[in-house]
Short mmCIF file of C-alpha atoms in Angstrom, two decimals:
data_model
loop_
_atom_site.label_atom_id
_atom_site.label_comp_id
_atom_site.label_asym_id
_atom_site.label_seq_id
_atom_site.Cartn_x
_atom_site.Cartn_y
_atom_site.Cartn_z
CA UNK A 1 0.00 0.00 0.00
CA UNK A 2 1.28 3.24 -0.63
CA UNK A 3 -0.35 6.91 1.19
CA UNK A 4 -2.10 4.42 4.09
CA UNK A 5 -2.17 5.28 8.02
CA UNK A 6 -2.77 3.16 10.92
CA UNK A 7 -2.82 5.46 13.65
CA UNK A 8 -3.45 9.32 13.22
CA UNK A 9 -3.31 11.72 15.61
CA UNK A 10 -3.74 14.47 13.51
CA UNK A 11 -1.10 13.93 10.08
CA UNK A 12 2.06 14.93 11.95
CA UNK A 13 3.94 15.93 8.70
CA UNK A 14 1.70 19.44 7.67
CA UNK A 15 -0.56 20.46 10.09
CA UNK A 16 -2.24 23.40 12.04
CA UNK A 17 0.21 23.15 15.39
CA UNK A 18 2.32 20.57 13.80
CA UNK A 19 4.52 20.08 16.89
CA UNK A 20 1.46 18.84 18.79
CA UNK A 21 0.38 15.88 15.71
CA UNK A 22 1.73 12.70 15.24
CA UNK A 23 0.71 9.46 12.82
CA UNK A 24 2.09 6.41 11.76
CA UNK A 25 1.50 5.34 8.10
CA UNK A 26 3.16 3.98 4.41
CA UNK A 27 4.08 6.97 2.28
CA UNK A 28 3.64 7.20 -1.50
CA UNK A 29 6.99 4.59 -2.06
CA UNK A 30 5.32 2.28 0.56
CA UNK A 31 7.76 2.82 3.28
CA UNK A 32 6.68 3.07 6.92
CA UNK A 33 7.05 6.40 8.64
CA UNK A 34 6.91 8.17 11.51
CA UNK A 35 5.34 11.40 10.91
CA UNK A 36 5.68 14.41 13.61
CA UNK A 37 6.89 17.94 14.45
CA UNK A 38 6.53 18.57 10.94
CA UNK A 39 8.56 16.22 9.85
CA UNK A 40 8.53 12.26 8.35
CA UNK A 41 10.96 9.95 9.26
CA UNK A 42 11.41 6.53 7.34
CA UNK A 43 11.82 3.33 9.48
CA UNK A 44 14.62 1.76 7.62
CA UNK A 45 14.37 -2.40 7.19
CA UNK A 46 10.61 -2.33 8.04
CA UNK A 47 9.23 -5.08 6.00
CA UNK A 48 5.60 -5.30 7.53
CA UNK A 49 3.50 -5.47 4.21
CA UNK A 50 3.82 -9.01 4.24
CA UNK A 51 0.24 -10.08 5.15
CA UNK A 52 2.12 -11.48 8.48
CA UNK A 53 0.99 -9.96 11.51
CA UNK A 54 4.00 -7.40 13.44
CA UNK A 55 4.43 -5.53 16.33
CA UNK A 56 5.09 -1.78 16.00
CA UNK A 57 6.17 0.53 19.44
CA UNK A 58 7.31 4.17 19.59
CA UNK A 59 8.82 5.12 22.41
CA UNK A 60 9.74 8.69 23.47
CA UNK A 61 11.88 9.54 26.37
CA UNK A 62 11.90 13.76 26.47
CA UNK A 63 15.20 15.21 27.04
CA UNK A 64 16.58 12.07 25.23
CA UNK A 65 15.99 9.41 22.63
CA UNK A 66 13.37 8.00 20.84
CA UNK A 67 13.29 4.82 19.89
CA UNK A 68 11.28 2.67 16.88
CA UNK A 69 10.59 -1.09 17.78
CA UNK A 70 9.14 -3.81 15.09
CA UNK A 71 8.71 -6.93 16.39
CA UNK A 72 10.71 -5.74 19.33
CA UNK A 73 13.75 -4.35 17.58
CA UNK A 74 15.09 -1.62 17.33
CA UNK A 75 14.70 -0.17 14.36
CA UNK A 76 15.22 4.00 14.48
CA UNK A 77 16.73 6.04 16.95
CA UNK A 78 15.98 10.14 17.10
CA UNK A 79 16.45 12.70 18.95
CA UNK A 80 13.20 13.21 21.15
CA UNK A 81 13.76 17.09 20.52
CA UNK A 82 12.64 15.62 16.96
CA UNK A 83 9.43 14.27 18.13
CA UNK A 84 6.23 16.43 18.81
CA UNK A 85 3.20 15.60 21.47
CA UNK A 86 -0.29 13.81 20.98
CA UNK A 87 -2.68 16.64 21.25
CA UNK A 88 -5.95 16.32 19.52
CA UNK A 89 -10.07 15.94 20.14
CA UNK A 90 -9.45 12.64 18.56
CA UNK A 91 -7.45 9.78 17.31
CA UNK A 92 -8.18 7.65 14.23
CA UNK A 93 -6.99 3.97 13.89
CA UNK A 94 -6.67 2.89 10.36
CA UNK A 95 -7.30 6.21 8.54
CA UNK A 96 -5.72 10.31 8.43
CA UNK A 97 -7.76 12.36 10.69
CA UNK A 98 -6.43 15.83 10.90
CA UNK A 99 -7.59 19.27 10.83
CA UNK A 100 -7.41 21.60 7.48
CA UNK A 101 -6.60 25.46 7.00
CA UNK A 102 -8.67 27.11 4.02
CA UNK A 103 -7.85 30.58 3.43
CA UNK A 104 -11.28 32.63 2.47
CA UNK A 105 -11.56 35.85 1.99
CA UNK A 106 -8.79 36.63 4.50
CA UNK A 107 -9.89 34.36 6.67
CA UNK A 108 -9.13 30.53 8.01
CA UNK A 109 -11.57 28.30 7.67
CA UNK A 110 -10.62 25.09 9.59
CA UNK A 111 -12.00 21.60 8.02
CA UNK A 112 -11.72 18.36 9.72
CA UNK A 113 -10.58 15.76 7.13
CA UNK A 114 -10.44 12.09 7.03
CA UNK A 115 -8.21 10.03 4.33
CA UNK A 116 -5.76 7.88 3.67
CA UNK A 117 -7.40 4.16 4.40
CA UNK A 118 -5.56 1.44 5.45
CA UNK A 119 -6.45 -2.02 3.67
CA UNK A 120 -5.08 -4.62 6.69
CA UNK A 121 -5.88 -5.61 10.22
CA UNK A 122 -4.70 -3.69 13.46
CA UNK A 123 -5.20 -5.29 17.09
CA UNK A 124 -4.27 -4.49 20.65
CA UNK A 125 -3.65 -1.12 20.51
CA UNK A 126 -2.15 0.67 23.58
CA UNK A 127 -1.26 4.14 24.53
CA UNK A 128 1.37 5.18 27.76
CA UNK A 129 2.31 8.04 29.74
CA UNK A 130 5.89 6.73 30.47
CA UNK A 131 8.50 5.39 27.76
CA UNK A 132 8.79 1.83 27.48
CA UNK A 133 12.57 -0.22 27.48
CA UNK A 134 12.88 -2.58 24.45
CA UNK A 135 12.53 -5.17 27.38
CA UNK A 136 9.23 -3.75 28.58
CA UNK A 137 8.03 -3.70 24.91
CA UNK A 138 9.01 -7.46 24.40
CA UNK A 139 7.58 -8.89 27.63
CA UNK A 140 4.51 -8.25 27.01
CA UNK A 141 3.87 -7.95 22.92
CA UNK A 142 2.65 -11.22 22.66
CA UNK A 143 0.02 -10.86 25.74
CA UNK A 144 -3.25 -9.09 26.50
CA UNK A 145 -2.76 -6.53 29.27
CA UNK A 146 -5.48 -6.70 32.44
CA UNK A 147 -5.92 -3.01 31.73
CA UNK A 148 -4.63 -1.45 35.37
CA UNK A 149 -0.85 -1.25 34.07
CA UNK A 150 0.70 1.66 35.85
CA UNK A 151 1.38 3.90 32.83
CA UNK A 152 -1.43 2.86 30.58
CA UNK A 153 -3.73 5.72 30.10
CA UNK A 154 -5.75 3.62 26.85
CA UNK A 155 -6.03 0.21 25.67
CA UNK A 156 -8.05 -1.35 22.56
CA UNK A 157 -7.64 -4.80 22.59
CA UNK A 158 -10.85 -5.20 19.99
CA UNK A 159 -12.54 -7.84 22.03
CA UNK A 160 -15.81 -6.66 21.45
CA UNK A 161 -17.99 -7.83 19.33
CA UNK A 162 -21.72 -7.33 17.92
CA UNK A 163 -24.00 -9.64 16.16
CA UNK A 164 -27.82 -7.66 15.45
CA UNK A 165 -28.35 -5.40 18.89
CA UNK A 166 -26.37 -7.63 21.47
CA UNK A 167 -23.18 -6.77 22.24
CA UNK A 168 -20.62 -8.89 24.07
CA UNK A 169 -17.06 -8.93 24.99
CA UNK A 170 -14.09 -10.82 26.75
CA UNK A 171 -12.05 -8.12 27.61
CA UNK A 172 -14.01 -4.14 27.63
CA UNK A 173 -11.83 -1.52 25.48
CA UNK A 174 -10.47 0.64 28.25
CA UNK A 175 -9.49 4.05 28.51
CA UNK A 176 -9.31 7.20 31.21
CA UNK A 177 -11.86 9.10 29.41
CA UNK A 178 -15.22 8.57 28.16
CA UNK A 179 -14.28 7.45 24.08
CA UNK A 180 -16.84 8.07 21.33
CA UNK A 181 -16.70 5.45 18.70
CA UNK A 182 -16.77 6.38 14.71
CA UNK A 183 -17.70 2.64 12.83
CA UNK A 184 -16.74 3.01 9.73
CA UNK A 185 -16.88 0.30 7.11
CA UNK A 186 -14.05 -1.65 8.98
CA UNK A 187 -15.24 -5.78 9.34
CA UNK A 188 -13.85 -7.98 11.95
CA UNK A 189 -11.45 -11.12 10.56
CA UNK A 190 -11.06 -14.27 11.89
CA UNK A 191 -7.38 -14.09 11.16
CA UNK A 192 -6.06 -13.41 14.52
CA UNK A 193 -2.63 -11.78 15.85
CA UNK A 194 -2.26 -14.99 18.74
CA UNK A 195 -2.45 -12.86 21.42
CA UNK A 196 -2.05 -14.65 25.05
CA UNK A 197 -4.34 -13.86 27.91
CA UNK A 198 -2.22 -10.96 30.13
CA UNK A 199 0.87 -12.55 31.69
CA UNK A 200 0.81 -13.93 35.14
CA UNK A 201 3.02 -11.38 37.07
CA UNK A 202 4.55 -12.54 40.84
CA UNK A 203 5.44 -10.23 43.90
CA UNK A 204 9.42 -10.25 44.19
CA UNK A 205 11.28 -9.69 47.22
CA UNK A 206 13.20 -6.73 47.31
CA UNK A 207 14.32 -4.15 50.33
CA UNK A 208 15.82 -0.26 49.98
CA UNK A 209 19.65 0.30 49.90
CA UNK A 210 20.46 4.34 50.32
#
């Protein structure tokens, strides 16, 4: 696919308050970017157009680095002064959702627009307050989180589903706020990503050493 995003927080590349946007998409030669602060960076040796399921992370530690994971490697290092913020009304899995700037008669006009469909299959989405460790990305890739992690501020595990007006699920989407959700034409698949229920986790012994 070529001009496809999975996950838009505005377009991150050419927006209204660019340093505030962010997405994560396949530009016109197919290549997977990061796109932020104005800016688009290619994530070099990213084969995921394979019709195999992969893991992608971002990971942003201010005053630092920033790190791109697939399949829990490392893939792209940056600068974090490099990297803008998540601000928006809204998010958008598996399209562009970002806000226009149409000069008339002087004036901006500002024009929420949605584009750039991705043809493929996204699952357990997850969003954090803190920046992961390659080592906290891989321990827990291949599981479902319980959805109290200390960090995790939303999680979209698409469990739910709906057949006619009943509506069941294993494992509630959760997030900190109340989320609206836009349907579009998307359709579930049977062709799962083989994730495990959330990883049994044990107290460890431990005291303080000052």
């Amino acid at each position: 696919q070529t001009n496809a995003t999975m996950f838009s927080c505005g377009r991150g590349d050419r927006d209204v308050n660019a340093a505030e946007k962010l997405s994560v998409g396949f530009n016109s030669n197919g290549e997977l970017c990061l796109n932020t602060n104005n800016n688009s960076f290619v994530v070099p040796n990213a084969t995921v157009l394979d019709t195999l399921w992969h893991h992608f992370a971002v990971s942003v530690l201010r005053n630092s680095y920033t790190n791109v994971y697939i399949d829990g490697l490392q893939k792209l290092q940056l600068s974090s002064s490099k990297i803008g913020g998540m601000a928006s009304d809204s998010i958008a899995l598996g399209s562009c959702r970002y806000t226009d700037s149409v000069l008339v008669s002087g004036k901006y006009n500002y024009i929420k627009k949605q584009e750039q469909y991705f043809n493929g299959a996204l699952d357990e989405i997850r969003i954090w307050n803190s920046a992961l460790t390659a080592d906290n990305v891989r321990l827990d890739m291949h599981s479902r989180l319980v959805g109290n992690e200390i960090g995790l501020i939303a999680y979209y595990p698409f469990e739910e589903t709906t057949t006619g007006s009943i509506a069941a699920y294993s494992l509630k989407d959760y997030a900190r706020k109340k989320v609206v959700y836009a349907k579009s034409n998307a359709l579930e698949t049977a062709n799962t990503s083989g994730i495990k229920i959330p990883r049994t986790k044990e107290d460890v012994s431990y005291s303080y050493t000052a």
